[in-house]
Amino acid sequence: MSKAFDQSITKALENPNLGGILDRWNYPATRAKAYEGVDFEALRGEISAIKGEAAGHLPELADQFQKSAEARGAKVFRASSPQAVLDYILGICQSKGVKKVAKSKSMASEEIHLNKFLAEHGIQADETDLGEWIVQLAHQTPSHMVMPALHLTKEEVAEIFSQEVKRPLSPEIQGLVKVARKELREKFFEADLGVTGANIAIAETGTLVIMTNEGNARLVTTLPKIHVAIVGIEKLVPRFADAAPILRALPKSATSQLITSYVSMITGPVPNDDGTMKDLHIILMDNQRTAMAADPEFKQALQCIRCASCLNVCPVYRLVGGHVFGHIYTGGIGTILTAWFNELKTTEDIQGLCIGCGKCNEVCPGKIDIAGLILELRRRLAKKEGLSFIQKSALQIINNRKVFHAMLRAASIAQKPFAKDGFIRHLPMFLSNLAEHRSLPAIAPKPFRDLFPEIRQPKGGGKVAFYAGCAIDFVSPKVGVAVVKVLNQAGLEVIFPQEQSCCGIPHWASGANEMAALAAAHNLGPLLAEDVEYVVTACATCATALKKEWPHLLQQQGMGGLVPKAEAVAAKTVMFTELVAKLIQEGRLTPKDGMELQSVTYHDSCHAKRHVGIYKEPRAALSAAGFDLREMNESDTCCGMGGSYTVKQPELSMGMLKRKLDNAEQTGAQYLCAECPGCLIQLGGGLDKRGSQLQAKHPAELLEDRFKDPGDTEG
Amino acid sequence: MYELFKTRAEAAGGLVHRFPTGAEALEFLLKSLEVEGTPAVWAGGSFLEGCAEQLLGAPIPGLALSVTRENAKGARVGITQMDWGIADTGTLVQDASGVEQRLASTLPWTHIALLPTRNLVPDLATLLTKVDPARSRYLTFITGPSRTADIERVLAIGVHGPERVIVICIDDLEGGRP
Ligand code: SF4
Ligand code: SF4
């Protein structure tokens, strides 16, 4: 990671405005209101089908659009590179004597740095979207795709405007907006040429659809005699009717509105106010989009409708804003677009900002697997640029079970002098230099694998295999013991295959998919050795590997032969609370009578909620066992753990943790519960540092004394 | 459908009135002009043509019936006739291929929009089946006043377009292209 990049993160975190603004907006609530009564899944299904179809036929649609628009009198120019777009616009300006240009918001024009280019040729281009104008006057770049000046306070805007109008202005928003109206009004009238983007370009009819709230696009396309629209070809859709679902979703997702104040649909030139015809130029810009469409993984990124909701919900973006992304497109999708529109290498630093929590995927109206694509970028970067030596050796060690486990055992001894109340400042051995900024838990003196043989197992009531994962095995073995105890209370015999080792998620999350596949392959034999009813895991991260990722990984890494085995494991794997809820329902587990009511707030780990879809079951199990559930605000927002993220991006991780703990503490509950040892390390470490009354617990710990023993139930 | 339209248009910051006849609507329109102030510009449409005679009989001071970029720029009020309304978003839709329609509905502080009540459609998808972009080359959709939240996410009204949008639905008005 470069030092400059590190510093930009620190700077962003220190800017109080960046952290607060999106929180005050409360986007999730306003978005939900806008989507009230709308079947979002169906709507995004429609959009992704339309845009997915379009992405598969870009050249044909561009041809069709060109034909339709030209038939109506527009001039269509097809540009493959940014330079071709710039040259074309300059050509128009020079041949028509254009001196002044008025622009409405266009990310495509930002992508090609149009303003700078025109200025170099003596042509003044003024942004007329309020946010874009502010950013332009401040000589900055937009920090958000929909709200470009989100990072600035009203005081800063007042300062910027004061310089422009050369008189002091007070930081009063309504007044500042009126100043902008007055200043910009003249620019619309003076402009010889208007530049717009388009939200949708309809091939069938040659129509451009442009949405704004301010009304500037209407003026830009009405007052100047020349209109140039710069349209990325991913905006193409086949049919006129295809505009409807996009028009429905975009404003709801972007600004929580049912529709923007203005929508213009322009099909060919219309007369100007002096009776001449509008000189309408439509530039269809490729700039890597067809290359993207040809990539089977990244083709889906063309389904983006640029609503920026993935930014609004991203826990990282919400902490640091857009400028740390360093390029025009920001946030998760911005990272992906930058990798293509610029080049892969430019995302070496910024891809590391993503913690992989998947929040973005949930809200994306284009139904894009944003988190997955960033991971894919990481994989390609790791392949192309190589992992750092430390990272690589660490991951290789984890894959060597005997060495890894021996090291963990050694660590538990070596750390002893430093342990304090179960927490230490530094994790020893190879992780130590990565763990400076937070207290991590001690490695347990005796791993679960050594404790397990001491637990006598019931026979004849069904058999399950327990997959502990490294964290339960070596850090929180008592969670493993509790898991076994609860399962035994249901009469189940638990077996623990000693050959099991790391699930491979650390490798996968680092883009080292080949090592992740090796980890998967190593575990299949041990887990399938005995005929069991279930494979139980009490770790959401491991569950993601076992239930979901192993078959893909093996397939992708040329180990297709093992896929049936991986699928067999996936079919049997359940999360601990998933199984407990089921056992309660089946009457195989019976809560004890007269239990003391205790209160708990539940944190949904990203892996559990969004990767394997387990979030109802733990709540059901805890309620049935007599816990009073107190939901916290944003229970499914990432706690900032994300494996090595915590050590690579400590400041961001801590920022996320703080929000999570604030939300959890506000519930007044006694326990903060999560079925993910990783989350619990993060949450417990944070609570410990704040000296909180709240205790972080695994559901197994809360449940271990809550059920009758098999003997009792019969009585 | 009217009720939904009114609710949604007002939620978006517009004002919606409804009159059974053109005569009553005209009376209200002229009263609104007094409240909103002049100068005003009125871009043509079937309603204006229908009552032109009456207006010309007694010209309204400060009201121009032909629209230019200059008089629209200086106008307090712009009046246009819309073609359709979309109920579930409270949206006005107009074939605004004639430049005077856009000048009158964008540049003044207040936009008074006349709408045949019968041309309300339930939703956007229905509307798209009614319009033909080849014929209506510049289709305009307007929902409430011009707005922005670009500074600190605080809503401000009247950035580049009108601060106020007053919709007058007229039950006995024909026109539009339903
Ligand atoms: S996965 Fe999470 S951290 Fe990554 S871009 Fe999406 S929301 Fe942001
Ligand atoms: S990736 Fe999805 S959520 Fe993000 S801007 Fe694009 S459409 Fe919106």
PDB file of C-alpha atoms in Angstrom, chain A residues 406-531:
ATOM      1  CA  ALA A 406       2.231 -26.097  15.570  1.00  0.00           C
ATOM      2  CA  MET A 407       2.783 -22.361  15.249  1.00  0.00           C
ATOM      3  CA  LEU A 408      -0.523 -21.573  16.884  1.00  0.00           C
ATOM      4  CA  ARG A 409       0.328 -23.849  19.765  1.00  0.00           C
ATOM      5  CA  ALA A 410       3.715 -22.190  20.102  1.00  0.00           C
ATOM      6  CA  ALA A 411       2.004 -18.832  19.985  1.00  0.00           C
ATOM      7  CA  SER A 412      -0.168 -19.700  22.914  1.00  0.00           C
ATOM      8  CA  ILE A 413       2.924 -20.224  25.007  1.00  0.00           C
ATOM      9  CA  ALA A 414       4.932 -17.312  23.655  1.00  0.00           C
ATOM     10  CA  GLN A 415       2.256 -14.754  24.275  1.00  0.00           C
ATOM     11  CA  LYS A 416       1.742 -15.703  27.900  1.00  0.00           C
ATOM     12  CA  PRO A 417       3.812 -12.907  29.420  1.00  0.00           C
ATOM     13  CA  PHE A 418       1.799 -10.333  27.533  1.00  0.00           C
ATOM     14  CA  ALA A 419      -1.647 -11.672  28.166  1.00  0.00           C
ATOM     15  CA  LYS A 420      -3.866  -9.459  30.260  1.00  0.00           C
ATOM     16  CA  ASP A 421      -7.460 -10.397  31.026  1.00  0.00           C
ATOM     17  CA  GLY A 422      -7.442 -12.668  28.019  1.00  0.00           C
ATOM     18  CA  PHE A 423      -6.445  -9.917  25.623  1.00  0.00           C
ATOM     19  CA  ILE A 424      -3.050  -8.972  24.294  1.00  0.00           C
ATOM     20  CA  ARG A 425      -1.744  -6.059  22.306  1.00  0.00           C
ATOM     21  CA  HIS A 426       0.058  -8.105  19.711  1.00  0.00           C
ATOM     22  CA  LEU A 427      -0.552 -11.398  18.164  1.00  0.00           C
ATOM     23  CA  PRO A 428       2.799 -13.198  18.083  1.00  0.00           C
ATOM     24  CA  MET A 429       4.586 -14.792  15.189  1.00  0.00           C
ATOM     25  CA  PHE A 430       3.927 -13.937  11.619  1.00  0.00           C
ATOM     26  CA  LEU A 431       0.829 -11.844  12.276  1.00  0.00           C
ATOM     27  CA  SER A 432       2.438  -9.649  14.884  1.00  0.00           C
ATOM     28  CA  ASN A 433       3.661  -6.872  12.642  1.00  0.00           C
ATOM     29  CA  LEU A 434       0.228  -6.609  11.074  1.00  0.00           C
ATOM     30  CA  ALA A 435      -1.723  -6.281  14.281  1.00  0.00           C
ATOM     31  CA  GLU A 436      -0.451  -3.067  15.772  1.00  0.00           C
ATOM     32  CA  HIS A 437      -3.608  -1.080  16.116  1.00  0.00           C
ATOM     33  CA  ARG A 438      -5.859  -3.279  18.089  1.00  0.00           C
ATOM     34  CA  SER A 439      -5.991  -5.668  20.954  1.00  0.00           C
ATOM     35  CA  LEU A 440      -6.452  -9.206  19.791  1.00  0.00           C
ATOM     36  CA  PRO A 441      -7.489 -12.136  21.890  1.00  0.00           C
ATOM     37  CA  ALA A 442      -5.033 -14.577  23.262  1.00  0.00           C
ATOM     38  CA  ILE A 443      -4.470 -17.885  21.602  1.00  0.00           C
ATOM     39  CA  ALA A 444      -6.090 -20.370  23.952  1.00  0.00           C
ATOM     40  CA  PRO A 445      -3.752 -22.497  26.105  1.00  0.00           C
ATOM     41  CA  LYS A 446      -5.473 -25.642  24.896  1.00  0.00           C
ATOM     42  CA  PRO A 447      -7.086 -25.779  21.466  1.00  0.00           C
ATOM     43  CA  PHE A 448     -10.511 -27.268  20.947  1.00  0.00           C
ATOM     44  CA  ARG A 449      -8.996 -30.249  19.155  1.00  0.00           C
ATOM     45  CA  ASP A 450      -7.338 -31.234  22.430  1.00  0.00           C
ATOM     46  CA  LEU A 451     -10.438 -30.606  24.518  1.00  0.00           C
ATOM     47  CA  PHE A 452     -12.821 -32.525  22.308  1.00  0.00           C
ATOM     48  CA  PRO A 453     -11.636 -36.079  23.036  1.00  0.00           C
ATOM     49  CA  GLU A 454     -12.449 -35.455  26.705  1.00  0.00           C
ATOM     50  CA  ILE A 455     -16.161 -34.946  25.996  1.00  0.00           C
ATOM     51  CA  ARG A 456     -18.109 -38.201  26.191  1.00  0.00           C
ATOM     52  CA  GLN A 457     -20.497 -38.596  23.291  1.00  0.00           C
ATOM     53  CA  PRO A 458     -24.022 -40.046  23.380  1.00  0.00           C
ATOM     54  CA  LYS A 459     -24.675 -42.890  20.980  1.00  0.00           C
ATOM     55  CA  GLY A 460     -27.557 -43.882  18.805  1.00  0.00           C
ATOM     56  CA  GLY A 461     -29.300 -40.526  18.472  1.00  0.00           C
ATOM     57  CA  GLY A 462     -27.862 -39.509  15.118  1.00  0.00           C
ATOM     58  CA  LYS A 463     -24.401 -38.268  14.231  1.00  0.00           C
ATOM     59  CA  VAL A 464     -23.014 -34.900  13.150  1.00  0.00           C
ATOM     60  CA  ALA A 465     -19.518 -33.715  12.225  1.00  0.00           C
ATOM     61  CA  PHE A 466     -18.257 -30.474  13.727  1.00  0.00           C
ATOM     62  CA  TYR A 467     -16.123 -28.205  11.598  1.00  0.00           C
ATOM     63  CA  ALA A 468     -14.595 -25.784  14.081  1.00  0.00           C
ATOM     64  CA  GLY A 469     -12.490 -23.490  11.929  1.00  0.00           C
ATOM     65  CA  CYS A 470      -9.228 -21.959  13.138  1.00  0.00           C
ATOM     66  CA  ALA A 471     -10.768 -19.271  15.334  1.00  0.00           C
ATOM     67  CA  ILE A 472     -12.916 -21.586  17.426  1.00  0.00           C
ATOM     68  CA  ASP A 473     -10.248 -24.241  17.490  1.00  0.00           C
ATOM     69  CA  PHE A 474      -7.389 -22.036  18.659  1.00  0.00           C
ATOM     70  CA  VAL A 475      -8.862 -18.781  19.972  1.00  0.00           C
ATOM     71  CA  SER A 476     -12.305 -19.576  21.387  1.00  0.00           C
ATOM     72  CA  PRO A 477     -12.339 -23.316  22.143  1.00  0.00           C
ATOM     73  CA  LYS A 478     -15.008 -22.779  24.794  1.00  0.00           C
ATOM     74  CA  VAL A 479     -17.428 -21.875  22.004  1.00  0.00           C
ATOM     75  CA  GLY A 480     -16.695 -25.238  20.454  1.00  0.00           C
ATOM     76  CA  VAL A 481     -17.319 -26.962  23.761  1.00  0.00           C
ATOM     77  CA  ALA A 482     -20.656 -25.147  24.094  1.00  0.00           C
ATOM     78  CA  VAL A 483     -21.634 -26.170  20.573  1.00  0.00           C
ATOM     79  CA  VAL A 484     -20.945 -29.800  21.347  1.00  0.00           C
ATOM     80  CA  LYS A 485     -22.842 -29.575  24.637  1.00  0.00           C
ATOM     81  CA  VAL A 486     -26.001 -28.201  22.987  1.00  0.00           C
ATOM     82  CA  LEU A 487     -25.878 -30.785  20.224  1.00  0.00           C
ATOM     83  CA  ASN A 488     -25.411 -33.521  22.796  1.00  0.00           C
ATOM     84  CA  GLN A 489     -28.503 -32.221  24.599  1.00  0.00           C
ATOM     85  CA  ALA A 490     -30.397 -33.054  21.432  1.00  0.00           C
ATOM     86  CA  GLY A 491     -29.013 -36.565  21.711  1.00  0.00           C
ATOM     87  CA  LEU A 492     -26.665 -36.078  18.772  1.00  0.00           C
ATOM     88  CA  GLU A 493     -23.256 -37.684  18.722  1.00  0.00           C
ATOM     89  CA  VAL A 494     -20.636 -35.201  17.566  1.00  0.00           C
ATOM     90  CA  ILE A 495     -17.503 -36.255  15.769  1.00  0.00           C
ATOM     91  CA  PHE A 496     -14.536 -33.970  15.202  1.00  0.00           C
ATOM     92  CA  PRO A 497     -12.323 -34.969  12.268  1.00  0.00           C
ATOM     93  CA  GLN A 498      -8.844 -34.075  13.531  1.00  0.00           C
ATOM     94  CA  GLU A 499      -7.469 -33.671  10.002  1.00  0.00           C
ATOM     95  CA  GLN A 500      -9.638 -30.607   9.331  1.00  0.00           C
ATOM     96  CA  SER A 501      -7.839 -27.333   8.730  1.00  0.00           C
ATOM     97  CA  CYS A 502      -8.370 -23.775   7.531  1.00  0.00           C
ATOM     98  CA  CYS A 503     -11.393 -23.282   5.263  1.00  0.00           C
ATOM     99  CA  GLY A 504      -9.443 -21.154   2.773  1.00  0.00           C
ATOM    100  CA  ILE A 505     -11.410 -17.934   3.168  1.00  0.00           C
ATOM    101  CA  PRO A 506      -8.303 -15.918   4.143  1.00  0.00           C
ATOM    102  CA  HIS A 507      -6.712 -16.978   0.854  1.00  0.00           C
ATOM    103  CA  TRP A 508      -9.882 -16.330  -1.117  1.00  0.00           C
ATOM    104  CA  ALA A 509     -10.296 -12.872   0.385  1.00  0.00           C
ATOM    105  CA  SER A 510      -6.729 -12.044  -0.611  1.00  0.00           C
ATOM    106  CA  GLY A 511      -7.290 -13.079  -4.196  1.00  0.00           C
ATOM    107  CA  ALA A 512      -5.174 -16.222  -3.831  1.00  0.00           C
ATOM    108  CA  ASN A 513      -7.829 -18.541  -5.209  1.00  0.00           C
ATOM    109  CA  GLU A 514      -5.459 -21.377  -6.047  1.00  0.00           C
ATOM    110  CA  MET A 515      -4.398 -21.633  -2.418  1.00  0.00           C
ATOM    111  CA  ALA A 516      -8.020 -21.361  -1.314  1.00  0.00           C
ATOM    112  CA  ALA A 517      -8.920 -24.291  -3.567  1.00  0.00           C
ATOM    113  CA  LEU A 518      -6.098 -26.343  -2.040  1.00  0.00           C
ATOM    114  CA  ALA A 519      -7.493 -25.591   1.411  1.00  0.00           C
ATOM    115  CA  ALA A 520     -10.917 -26.756   0.272  1.00  0.00           C
ATOM    116  CA  ALA A 521      -9.518 -29.924  -1.236  1.00  0.00           C
ATOM    117  CA  HIS A 522      -7.679 -30.744   1.974  1.00  0.00           C
ATOM    118  CA  ASN A 523     -10.880 -30.708   4.037  1.00  0.00           C
ATOM    119  CA  LEU A 524     -13.225 -32.739   1.845  1.00  0.00           C
ATOM    120  CA  GLY A 525     -11.856 -36.159   2.767  1.00  0.00           C
ATOM    121  CA  PRO A 526     -11.947 -35.673   6.547  1.00  0.00           C
ATOM    122  CA  LEU A 527     -15.445 -34.211   6.456  1.00  0.00           C
ATOM    123  CA  LEU A 528     -16.843 -37.002   4.323  1.00  0.00           C
ATOM    124  CA  ALA A 529     -15.003 -39.846   6.046  1.00  0.00           C
ATOM    125  CA  GLU A 530     -17.943 -40.795   8.236  1.00  0.00           C
ATOM    126  CA  ASP A 531     -21.579 -40.909   7.318  1.00  0.00           C
TER     127      ASP A 531
END
